[in-house]
Tab-separated table of C-alpha atoms in Angstrom:
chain	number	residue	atom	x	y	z
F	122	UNK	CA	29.494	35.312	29.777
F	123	UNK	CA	33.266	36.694	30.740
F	124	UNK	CA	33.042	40.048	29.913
F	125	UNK	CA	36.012	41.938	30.951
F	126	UNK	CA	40.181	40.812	32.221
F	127	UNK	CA	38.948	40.712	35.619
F	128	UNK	CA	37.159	37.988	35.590
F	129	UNK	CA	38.939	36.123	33.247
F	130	UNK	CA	41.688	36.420	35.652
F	131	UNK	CA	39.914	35.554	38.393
F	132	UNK	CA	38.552	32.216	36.500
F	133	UNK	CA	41.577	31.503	35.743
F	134	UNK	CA	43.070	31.645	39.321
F	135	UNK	CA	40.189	29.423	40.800
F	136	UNK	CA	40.864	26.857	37.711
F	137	UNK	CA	44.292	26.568	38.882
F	138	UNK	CA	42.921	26.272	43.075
F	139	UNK	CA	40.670	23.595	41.621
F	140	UNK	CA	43.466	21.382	39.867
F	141	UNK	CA	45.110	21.345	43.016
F	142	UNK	CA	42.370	20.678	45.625
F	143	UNK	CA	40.851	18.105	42.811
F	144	UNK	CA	44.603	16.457	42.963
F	145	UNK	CA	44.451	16.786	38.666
F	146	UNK	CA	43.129	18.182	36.097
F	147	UNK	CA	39.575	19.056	35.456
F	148	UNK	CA	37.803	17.115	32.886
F	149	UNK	CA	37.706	19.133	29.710
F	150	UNK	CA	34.052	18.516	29.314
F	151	UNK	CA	33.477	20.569	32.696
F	152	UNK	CA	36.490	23.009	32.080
F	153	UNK	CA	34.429	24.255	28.963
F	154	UNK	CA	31.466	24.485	31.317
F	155	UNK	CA	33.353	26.081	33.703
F	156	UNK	CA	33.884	28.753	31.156
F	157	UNK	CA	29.985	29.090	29.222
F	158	UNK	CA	28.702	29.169	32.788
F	159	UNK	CA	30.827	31.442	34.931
F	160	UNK	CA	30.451	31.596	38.772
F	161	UNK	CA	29.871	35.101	39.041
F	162	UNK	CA	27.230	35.168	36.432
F	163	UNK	CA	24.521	33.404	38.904
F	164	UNK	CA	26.017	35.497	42.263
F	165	UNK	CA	23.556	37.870	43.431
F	166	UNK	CA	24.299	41.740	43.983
F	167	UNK	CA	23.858	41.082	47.427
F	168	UNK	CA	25.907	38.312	49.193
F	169	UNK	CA	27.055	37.587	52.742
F	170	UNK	CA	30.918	36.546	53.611
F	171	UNK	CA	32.269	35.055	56.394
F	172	UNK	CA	31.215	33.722	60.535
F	173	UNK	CA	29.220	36.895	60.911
F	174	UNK	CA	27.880	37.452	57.561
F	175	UNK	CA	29.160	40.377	56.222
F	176	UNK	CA	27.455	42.051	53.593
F	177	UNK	CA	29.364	42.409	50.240
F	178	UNK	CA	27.271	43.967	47.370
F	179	UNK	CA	28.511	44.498	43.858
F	180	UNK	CA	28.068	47.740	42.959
F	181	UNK	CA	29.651	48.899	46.276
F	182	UNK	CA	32.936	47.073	46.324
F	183	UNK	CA	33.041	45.247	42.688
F	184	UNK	CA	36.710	43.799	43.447
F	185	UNK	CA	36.122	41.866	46.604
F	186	UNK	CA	32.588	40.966	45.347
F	187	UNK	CA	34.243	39.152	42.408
F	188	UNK	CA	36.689	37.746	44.715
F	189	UNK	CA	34.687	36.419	46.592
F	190	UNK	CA	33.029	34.631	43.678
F	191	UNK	CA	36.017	33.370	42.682
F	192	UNK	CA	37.441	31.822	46.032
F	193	UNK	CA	36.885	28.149	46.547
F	194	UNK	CA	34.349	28.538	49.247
F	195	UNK	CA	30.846	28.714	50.074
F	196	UNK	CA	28.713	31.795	49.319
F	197	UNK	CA	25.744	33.028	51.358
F	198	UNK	CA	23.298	34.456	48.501
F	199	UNK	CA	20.231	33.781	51.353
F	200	UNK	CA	19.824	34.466	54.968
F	201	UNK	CA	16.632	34.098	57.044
F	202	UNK	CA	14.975	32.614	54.192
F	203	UNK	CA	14.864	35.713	52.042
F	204	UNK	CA	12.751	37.269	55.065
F	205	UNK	CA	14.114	40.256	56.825
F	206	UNK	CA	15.910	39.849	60.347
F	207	UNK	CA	13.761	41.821	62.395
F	208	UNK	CA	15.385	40.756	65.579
F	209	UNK	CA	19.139	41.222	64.477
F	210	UNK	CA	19.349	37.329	64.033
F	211	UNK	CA	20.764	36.341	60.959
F	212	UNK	CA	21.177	32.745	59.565
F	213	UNK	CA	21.972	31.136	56.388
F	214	UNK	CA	19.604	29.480	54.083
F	215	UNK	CA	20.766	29.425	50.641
F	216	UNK	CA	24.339	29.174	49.207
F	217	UNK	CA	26.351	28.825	46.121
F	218	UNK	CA	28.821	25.536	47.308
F	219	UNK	CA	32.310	25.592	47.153
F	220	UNK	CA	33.128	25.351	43.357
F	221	UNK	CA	35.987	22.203	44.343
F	222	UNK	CA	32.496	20.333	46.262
F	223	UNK	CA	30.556	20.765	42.461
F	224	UNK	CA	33.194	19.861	40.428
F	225	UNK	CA	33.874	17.297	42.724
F	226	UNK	CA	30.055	15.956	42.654
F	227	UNK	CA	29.737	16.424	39.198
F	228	UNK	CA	32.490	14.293	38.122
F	229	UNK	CA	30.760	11.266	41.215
F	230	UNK	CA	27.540	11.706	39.226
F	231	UNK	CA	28.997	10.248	35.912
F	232	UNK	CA	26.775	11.742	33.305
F	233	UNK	CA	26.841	10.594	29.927
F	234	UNK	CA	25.556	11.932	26.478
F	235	UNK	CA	21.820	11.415	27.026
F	236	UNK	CA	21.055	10.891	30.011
F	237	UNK	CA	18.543	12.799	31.668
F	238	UNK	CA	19.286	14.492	35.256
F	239	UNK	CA	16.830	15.640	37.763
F	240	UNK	CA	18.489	18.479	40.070
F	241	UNK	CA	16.732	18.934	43.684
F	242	UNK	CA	17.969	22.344	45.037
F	243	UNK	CA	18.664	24.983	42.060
F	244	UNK	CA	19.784	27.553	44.745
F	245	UNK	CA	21.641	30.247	41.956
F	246	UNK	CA	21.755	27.820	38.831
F	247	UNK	CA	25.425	27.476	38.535
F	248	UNK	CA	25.095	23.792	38.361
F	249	UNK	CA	21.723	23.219	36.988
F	250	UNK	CA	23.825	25.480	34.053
F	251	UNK	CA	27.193	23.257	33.891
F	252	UNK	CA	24.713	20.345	33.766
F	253	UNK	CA	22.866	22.072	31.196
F	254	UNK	CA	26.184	22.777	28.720
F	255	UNK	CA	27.420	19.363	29.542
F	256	UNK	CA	24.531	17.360	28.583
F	257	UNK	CA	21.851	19.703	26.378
F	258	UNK	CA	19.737	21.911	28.421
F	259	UNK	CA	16.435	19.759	27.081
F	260	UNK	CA	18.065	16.682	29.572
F	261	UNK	CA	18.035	18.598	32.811
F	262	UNK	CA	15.798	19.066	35.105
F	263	UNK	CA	15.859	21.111	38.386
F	264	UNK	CA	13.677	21.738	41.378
F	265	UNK	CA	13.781	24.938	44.091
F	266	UNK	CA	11.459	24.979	46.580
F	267	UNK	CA	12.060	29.045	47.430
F	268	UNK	CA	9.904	30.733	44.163
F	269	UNK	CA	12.022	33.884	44.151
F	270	UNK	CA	15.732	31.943	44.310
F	271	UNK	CA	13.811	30.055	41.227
F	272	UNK	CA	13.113	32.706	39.274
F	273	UNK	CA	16.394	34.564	39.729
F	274	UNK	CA	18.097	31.208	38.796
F	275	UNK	CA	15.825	30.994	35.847
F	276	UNK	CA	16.833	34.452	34.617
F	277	UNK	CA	20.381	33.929	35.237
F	278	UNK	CA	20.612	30.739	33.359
F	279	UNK	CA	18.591	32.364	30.544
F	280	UNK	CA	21.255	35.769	30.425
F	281	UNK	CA	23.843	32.716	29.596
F	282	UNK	CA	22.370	31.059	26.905
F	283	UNK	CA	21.532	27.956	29.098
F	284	UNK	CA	17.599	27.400	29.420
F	285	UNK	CA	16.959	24.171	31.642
F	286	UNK	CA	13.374	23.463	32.971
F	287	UNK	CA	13.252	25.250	35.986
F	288	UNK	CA	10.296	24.152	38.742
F	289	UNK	CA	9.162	25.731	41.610
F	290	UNK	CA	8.119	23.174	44.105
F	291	UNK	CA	9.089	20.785	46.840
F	292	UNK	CA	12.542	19.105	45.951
F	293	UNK	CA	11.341	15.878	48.167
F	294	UNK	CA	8.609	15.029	45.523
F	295	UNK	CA	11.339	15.043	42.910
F	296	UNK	CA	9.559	15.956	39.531
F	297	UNK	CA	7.134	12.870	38.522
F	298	UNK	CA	6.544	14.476	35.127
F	299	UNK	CA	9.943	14.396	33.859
F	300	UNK	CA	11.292	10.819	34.996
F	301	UNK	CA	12.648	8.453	34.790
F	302	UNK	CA	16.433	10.035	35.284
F	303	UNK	CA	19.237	8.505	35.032
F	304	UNK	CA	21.034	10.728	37.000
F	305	UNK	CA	19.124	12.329	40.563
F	306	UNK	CA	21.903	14.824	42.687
F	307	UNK	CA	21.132	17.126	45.580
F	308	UNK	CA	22.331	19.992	46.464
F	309	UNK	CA	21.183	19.870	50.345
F	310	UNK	CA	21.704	17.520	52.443
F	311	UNK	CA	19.359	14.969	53.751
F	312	UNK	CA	18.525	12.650	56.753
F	313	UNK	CA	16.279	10.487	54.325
F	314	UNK	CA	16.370	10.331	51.251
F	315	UNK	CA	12.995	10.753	49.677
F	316	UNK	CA	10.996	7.604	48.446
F	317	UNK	CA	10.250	9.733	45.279
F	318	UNK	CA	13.954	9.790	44.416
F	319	UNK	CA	13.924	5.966	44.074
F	320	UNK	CA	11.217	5.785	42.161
F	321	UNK	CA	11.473	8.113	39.318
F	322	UNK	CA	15.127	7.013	38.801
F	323	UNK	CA	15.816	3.937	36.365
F	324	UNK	CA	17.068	0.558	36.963
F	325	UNK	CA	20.677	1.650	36.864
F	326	UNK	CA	20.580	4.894	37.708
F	327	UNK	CA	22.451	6.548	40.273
F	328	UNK	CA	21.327	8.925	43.191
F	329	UNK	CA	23.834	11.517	44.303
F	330	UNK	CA	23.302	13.690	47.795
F	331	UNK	CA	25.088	15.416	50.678
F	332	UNK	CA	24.574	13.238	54.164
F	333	UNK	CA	23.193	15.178	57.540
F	334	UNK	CA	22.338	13.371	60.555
F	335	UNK	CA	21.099	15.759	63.688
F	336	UNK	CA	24.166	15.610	65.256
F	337	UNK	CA	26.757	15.585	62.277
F	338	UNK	CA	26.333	17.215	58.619
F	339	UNK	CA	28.671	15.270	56.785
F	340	UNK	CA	29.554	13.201	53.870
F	341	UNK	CA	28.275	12.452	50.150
F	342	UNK	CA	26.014	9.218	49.581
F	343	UNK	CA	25.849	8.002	45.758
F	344	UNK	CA	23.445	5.486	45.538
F	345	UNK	CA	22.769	2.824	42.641
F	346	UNK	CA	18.901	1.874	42.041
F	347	UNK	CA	17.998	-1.501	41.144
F	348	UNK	CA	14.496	-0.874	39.637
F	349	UNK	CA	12.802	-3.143	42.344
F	350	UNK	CA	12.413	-0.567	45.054
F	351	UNK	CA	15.954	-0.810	46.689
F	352	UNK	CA	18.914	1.629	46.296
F	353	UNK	CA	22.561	1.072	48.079
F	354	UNK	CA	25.651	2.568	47.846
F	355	UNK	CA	28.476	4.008	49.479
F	356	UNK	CA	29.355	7.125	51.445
F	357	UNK	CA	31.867	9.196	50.822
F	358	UNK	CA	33.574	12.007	52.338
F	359	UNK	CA	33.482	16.169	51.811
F	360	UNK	CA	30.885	18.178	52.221
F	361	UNK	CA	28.351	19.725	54.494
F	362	UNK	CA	25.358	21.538	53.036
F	363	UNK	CA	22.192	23.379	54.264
F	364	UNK	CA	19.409	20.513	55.007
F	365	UNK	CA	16.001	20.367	52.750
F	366	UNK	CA	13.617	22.632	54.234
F	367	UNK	CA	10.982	20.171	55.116
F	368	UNK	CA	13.702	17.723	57.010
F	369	UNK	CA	14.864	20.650	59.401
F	370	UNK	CA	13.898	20.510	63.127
F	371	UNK	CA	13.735	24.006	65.076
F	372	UNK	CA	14.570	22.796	68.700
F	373	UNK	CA	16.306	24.937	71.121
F	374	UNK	CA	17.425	23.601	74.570
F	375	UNK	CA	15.446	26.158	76.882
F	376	UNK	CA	12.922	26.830	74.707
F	377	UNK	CA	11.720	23.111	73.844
F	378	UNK	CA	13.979	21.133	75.739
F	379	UNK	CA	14.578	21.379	79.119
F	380	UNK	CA	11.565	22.078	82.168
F	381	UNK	CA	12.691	23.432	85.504
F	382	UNK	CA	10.325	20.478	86.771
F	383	UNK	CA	12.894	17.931	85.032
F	384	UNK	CA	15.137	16.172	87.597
F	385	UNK	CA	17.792	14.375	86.135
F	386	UNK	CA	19.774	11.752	86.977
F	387	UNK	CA	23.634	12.546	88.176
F	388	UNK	CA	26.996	10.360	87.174
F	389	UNK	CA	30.389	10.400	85.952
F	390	UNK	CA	32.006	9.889	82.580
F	391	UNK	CA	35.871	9.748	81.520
F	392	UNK	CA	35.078	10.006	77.976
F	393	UNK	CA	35.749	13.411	76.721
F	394	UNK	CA	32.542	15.395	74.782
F	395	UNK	CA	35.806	16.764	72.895
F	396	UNK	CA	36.349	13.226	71.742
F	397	UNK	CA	32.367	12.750	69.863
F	398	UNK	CA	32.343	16.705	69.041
F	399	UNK	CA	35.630	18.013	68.479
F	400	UNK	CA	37.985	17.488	65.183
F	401	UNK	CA	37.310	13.435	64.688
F	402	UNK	CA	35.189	13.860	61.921
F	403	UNK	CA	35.064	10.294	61.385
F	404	UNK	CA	34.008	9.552	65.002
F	405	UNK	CA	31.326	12.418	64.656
F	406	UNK	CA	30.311	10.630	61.488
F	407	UNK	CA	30.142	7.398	63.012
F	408	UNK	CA	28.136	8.520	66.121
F	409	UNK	CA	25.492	10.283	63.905
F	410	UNK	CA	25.155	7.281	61.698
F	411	UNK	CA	24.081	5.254	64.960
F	412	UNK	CA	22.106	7.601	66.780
F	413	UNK	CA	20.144	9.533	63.678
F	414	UNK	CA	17.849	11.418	66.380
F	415	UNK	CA	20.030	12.977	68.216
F	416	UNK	CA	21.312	16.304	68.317
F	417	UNK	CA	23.701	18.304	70.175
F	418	UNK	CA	25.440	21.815	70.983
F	419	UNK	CA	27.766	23.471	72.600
F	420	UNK	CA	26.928	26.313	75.933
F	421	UNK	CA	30.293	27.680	76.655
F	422	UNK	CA	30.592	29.796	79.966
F	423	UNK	CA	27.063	28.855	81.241
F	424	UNK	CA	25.965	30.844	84.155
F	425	UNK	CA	26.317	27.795	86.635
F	426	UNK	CA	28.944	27.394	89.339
F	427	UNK	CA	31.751	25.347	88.536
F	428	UNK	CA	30.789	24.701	84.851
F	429	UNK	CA	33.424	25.963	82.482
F	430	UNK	CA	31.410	24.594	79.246
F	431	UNK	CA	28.319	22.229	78.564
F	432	UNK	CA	27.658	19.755	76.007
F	433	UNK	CA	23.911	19.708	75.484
F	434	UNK	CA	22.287	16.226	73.923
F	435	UNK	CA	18.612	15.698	73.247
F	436	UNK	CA	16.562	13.529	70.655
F	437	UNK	CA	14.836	14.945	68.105
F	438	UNK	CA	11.311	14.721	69.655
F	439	UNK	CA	12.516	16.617	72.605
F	440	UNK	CA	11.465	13.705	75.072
F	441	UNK	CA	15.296	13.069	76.500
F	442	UNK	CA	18.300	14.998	76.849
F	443	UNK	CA	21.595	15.051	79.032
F	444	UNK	CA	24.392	17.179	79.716
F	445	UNK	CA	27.976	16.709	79.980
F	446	UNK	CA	29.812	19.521	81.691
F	447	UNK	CA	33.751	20.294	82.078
F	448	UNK	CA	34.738	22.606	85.211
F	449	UNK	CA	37.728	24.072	83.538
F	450	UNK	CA	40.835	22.087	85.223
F	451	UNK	CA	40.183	18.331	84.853
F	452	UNK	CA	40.263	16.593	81.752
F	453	UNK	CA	39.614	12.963	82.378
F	454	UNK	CA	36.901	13.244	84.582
F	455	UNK	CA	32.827	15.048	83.457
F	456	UNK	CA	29.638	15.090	85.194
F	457	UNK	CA	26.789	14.103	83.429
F	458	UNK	CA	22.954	14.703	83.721
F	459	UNK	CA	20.596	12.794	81.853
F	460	UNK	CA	16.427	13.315	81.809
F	461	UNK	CA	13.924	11.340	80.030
F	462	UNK	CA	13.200	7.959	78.788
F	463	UNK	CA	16.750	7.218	77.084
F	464	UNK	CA	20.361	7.740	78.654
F	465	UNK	CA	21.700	9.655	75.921
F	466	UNK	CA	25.249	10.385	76.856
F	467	UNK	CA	25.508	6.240	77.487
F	468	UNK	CA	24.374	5.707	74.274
F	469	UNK	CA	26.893	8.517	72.623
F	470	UNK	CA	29.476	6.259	75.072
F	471	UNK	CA	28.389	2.652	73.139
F	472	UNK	CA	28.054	4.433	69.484
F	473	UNK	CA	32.326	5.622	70.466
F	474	UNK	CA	33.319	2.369	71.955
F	475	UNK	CA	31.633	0.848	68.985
F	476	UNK	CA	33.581	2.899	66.214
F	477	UNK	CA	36.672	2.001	67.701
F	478	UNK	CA	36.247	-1.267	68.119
F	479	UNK	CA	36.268	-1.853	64.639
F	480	UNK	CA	38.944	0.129	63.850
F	481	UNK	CA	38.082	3.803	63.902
F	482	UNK	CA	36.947	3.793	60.048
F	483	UNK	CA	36.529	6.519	58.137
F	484	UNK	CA	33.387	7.748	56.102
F	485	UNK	CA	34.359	6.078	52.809
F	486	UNK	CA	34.328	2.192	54.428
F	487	UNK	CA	30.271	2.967	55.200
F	488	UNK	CA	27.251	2.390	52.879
F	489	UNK	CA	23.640	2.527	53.067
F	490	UNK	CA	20.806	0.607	51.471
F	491	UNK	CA	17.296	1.801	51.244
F	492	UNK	CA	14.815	-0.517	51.173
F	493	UNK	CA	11.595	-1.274	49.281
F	494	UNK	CA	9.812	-0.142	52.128
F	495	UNK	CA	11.935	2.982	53.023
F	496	UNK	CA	14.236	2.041	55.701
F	497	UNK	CA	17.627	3.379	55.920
F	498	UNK	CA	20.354	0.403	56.946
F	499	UNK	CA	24.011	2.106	57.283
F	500	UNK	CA	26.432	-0.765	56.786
F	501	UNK	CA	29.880	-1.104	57.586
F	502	UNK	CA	32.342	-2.306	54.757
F	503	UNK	CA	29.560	-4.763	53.433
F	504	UNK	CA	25.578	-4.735	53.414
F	505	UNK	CA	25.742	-7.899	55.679
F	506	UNK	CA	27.778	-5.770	58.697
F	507	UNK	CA	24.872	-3.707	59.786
F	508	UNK	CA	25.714	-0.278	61.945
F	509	UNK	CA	24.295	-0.641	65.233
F	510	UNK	CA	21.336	1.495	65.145
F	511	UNK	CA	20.906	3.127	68.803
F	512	UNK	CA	17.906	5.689	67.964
């Protein structure tokens, strides 16, 4: 497990990071986890650091390798999904989360001696492996849809003495055989939460994932199941992981998007694209929760006169889009083209005036309840104070 003064040191520093993001100690029962299942023990040689993925191997620079296993941040162990980048474009598609987001989940999820927990995303194993020491290795279960990220999770929780059953398979069909759970948690987000989640967790039981809607990946939902169909419960904030697989969309704006035939439609706006894009998370939050089919991204310098930069909008079937664009000088005043069926950028304008109006909340005053029949109602404060949904 810790095998040299290294990296006991360097447990030791993120222990004391942790204590202070965490705002108090670490419960002792995932302190000794912490320790039988060390971070750097489920790190591939091979891992990628920073905005332009950096390649930092083990063997060729051991010290910043362990540092960076030992920082409280994200670590790329994936890009492209394990496929080489044959056109130089790199992305990421599997990570070890921040070790402050996993202690933080861990401690939401609220495990107890005996219960059983279903895990949908083993990525390296690290916390299929605290699970695993926390509650018996017999009482957890976890799913990875990428075969050779499960295997090399499988080995790594074998080399620490922590066997859980390990499946290869699709995360969103849960694992029928091995329910009911008391306990389901994610680690990637979702925009719905699978129906199988629901049912193959008991009356009681709680449901805890990361939050993405296409135009804001935020926020933790922890859901309690009544055992008649329905879950609700309430978001939270923190977070923003890599989306299931089969939930992602692959739209691009002038590749799927946007036809030189298209003639849009030409007005003014004084709201900002700053304001619904920029630092607000809680406004971001809010917008996404309203308009869950829309997406949106940023074209700075376009090649078009008088354009400084360009907020691009569309819906996630590709059938409307708009853009808002800024010509460098003024900053109450943006021109705005919209194409297709819906007005996009009005909507994004009625989701803003709406979060304000009732007081600019934060994440944590939102909830959602699934229903019997699969839909998603975001609620504000109470079940009874529906979101307005604008998709």
């Amino acid at each position: 497990m810790v095998n040299n003064g290294a990296e006991q040191i360097a447990m030791r520093g993120l222990l004391g990071t942790l204590n202070e993001a965490l705002s108090g100690a670490i419960a002792p029962e995932w302190e000794r986890a912490f320790w039988a299942a060390p971070r750097h023990a489920f790190l591939p040689e091979k891992v990628w650091v920073g905005d332009d993925l950096a390649v930092c191997t083990r063997s060729a620079d051991p010290s910043a390798w362990l540092h960076t296993a030992y920082a409280d941040g994200p670590v790329v162990t994936q890009i492209n999904d394990g496929a080489d980048p044959s056109n130089g474009e790199r992305w990421p598609s599997s990570s070890a989360s921040a070790p402050s987001i996993v202690i933080r989940m861990l401690t939401m999820l609220s495990v107890a001696n005996g219960h059983r927990v279903l895990e949908i995303g083993t990525g390296t194993g690290w916390n299929a492996g605290l699970l695993s020491h926390r509650l018996g290795a017999g009482l957890v279960t976890t799913v990875e849809v990428d075969p050779a990220l499960a295997a090399q999770a499988a080995a790594s929780l074998k080399a620490v003495g922590l066997e859980p059953q390990v499946v290869t398979g699709d995360g969103a069909a849960g694992y029928a055989a091995g329910a009911p759970y008391d306990r389901v948690i994610a680690t990637c987000s979702v925009r719905q939460v699978p129906r199988a989640w629901v049912e193959q967790t008991k009356p009681g039981g709680v449901i805890l994932t990361p939050w993405e809607s296409p135009w804001f990946c935020y926020g933790l939902l922890r859901l309690t199941v009544d055992g008649q169909g329905l879950a609700s419960g309430w978001f939270s904030p923190h977070s923003a992981f890599m989306l299931m697989r089969n939930q992602r969309t692959d739209l691009r704006i002038y590749r799927d998007v946007v036809r030189d035939e298209h003639l849009p439609t030409e007005s003014i706006t004084r709201l900002s694209p700053w304001a619904v894009t920029g630092d607000d998370w809680a406004a971001q939050f809010a917008i996404g929760l309203q308009l869950r089919n829309v997406w949106r991204t940023w074209h700075n310098d376009p090649d078009v006169d008088g354009v400084a930069s360009r907020l691009w909008l569309a819906t996630t079937d590709a059938a409307s889009w708009a853009a808002v664009d800024w010509d460098g000088r003024t900053d109450d005043r943006f021109t705005v083209w919209e194409h297709g069926p819906r007005r996009l950028w009005a909507a994004v304008e009625v989701a803003y005036q709406w979060w304000r109006s009732m007081g600019r909340p934060g994440p944590d005053r939102f909830g959602m309840t699934i229903t019997p029949e699969g839909e998603h109602v975001a609620w504000l404060d109470r079940p009874e104070q529906r979101v307005p949904d604008l998709s």
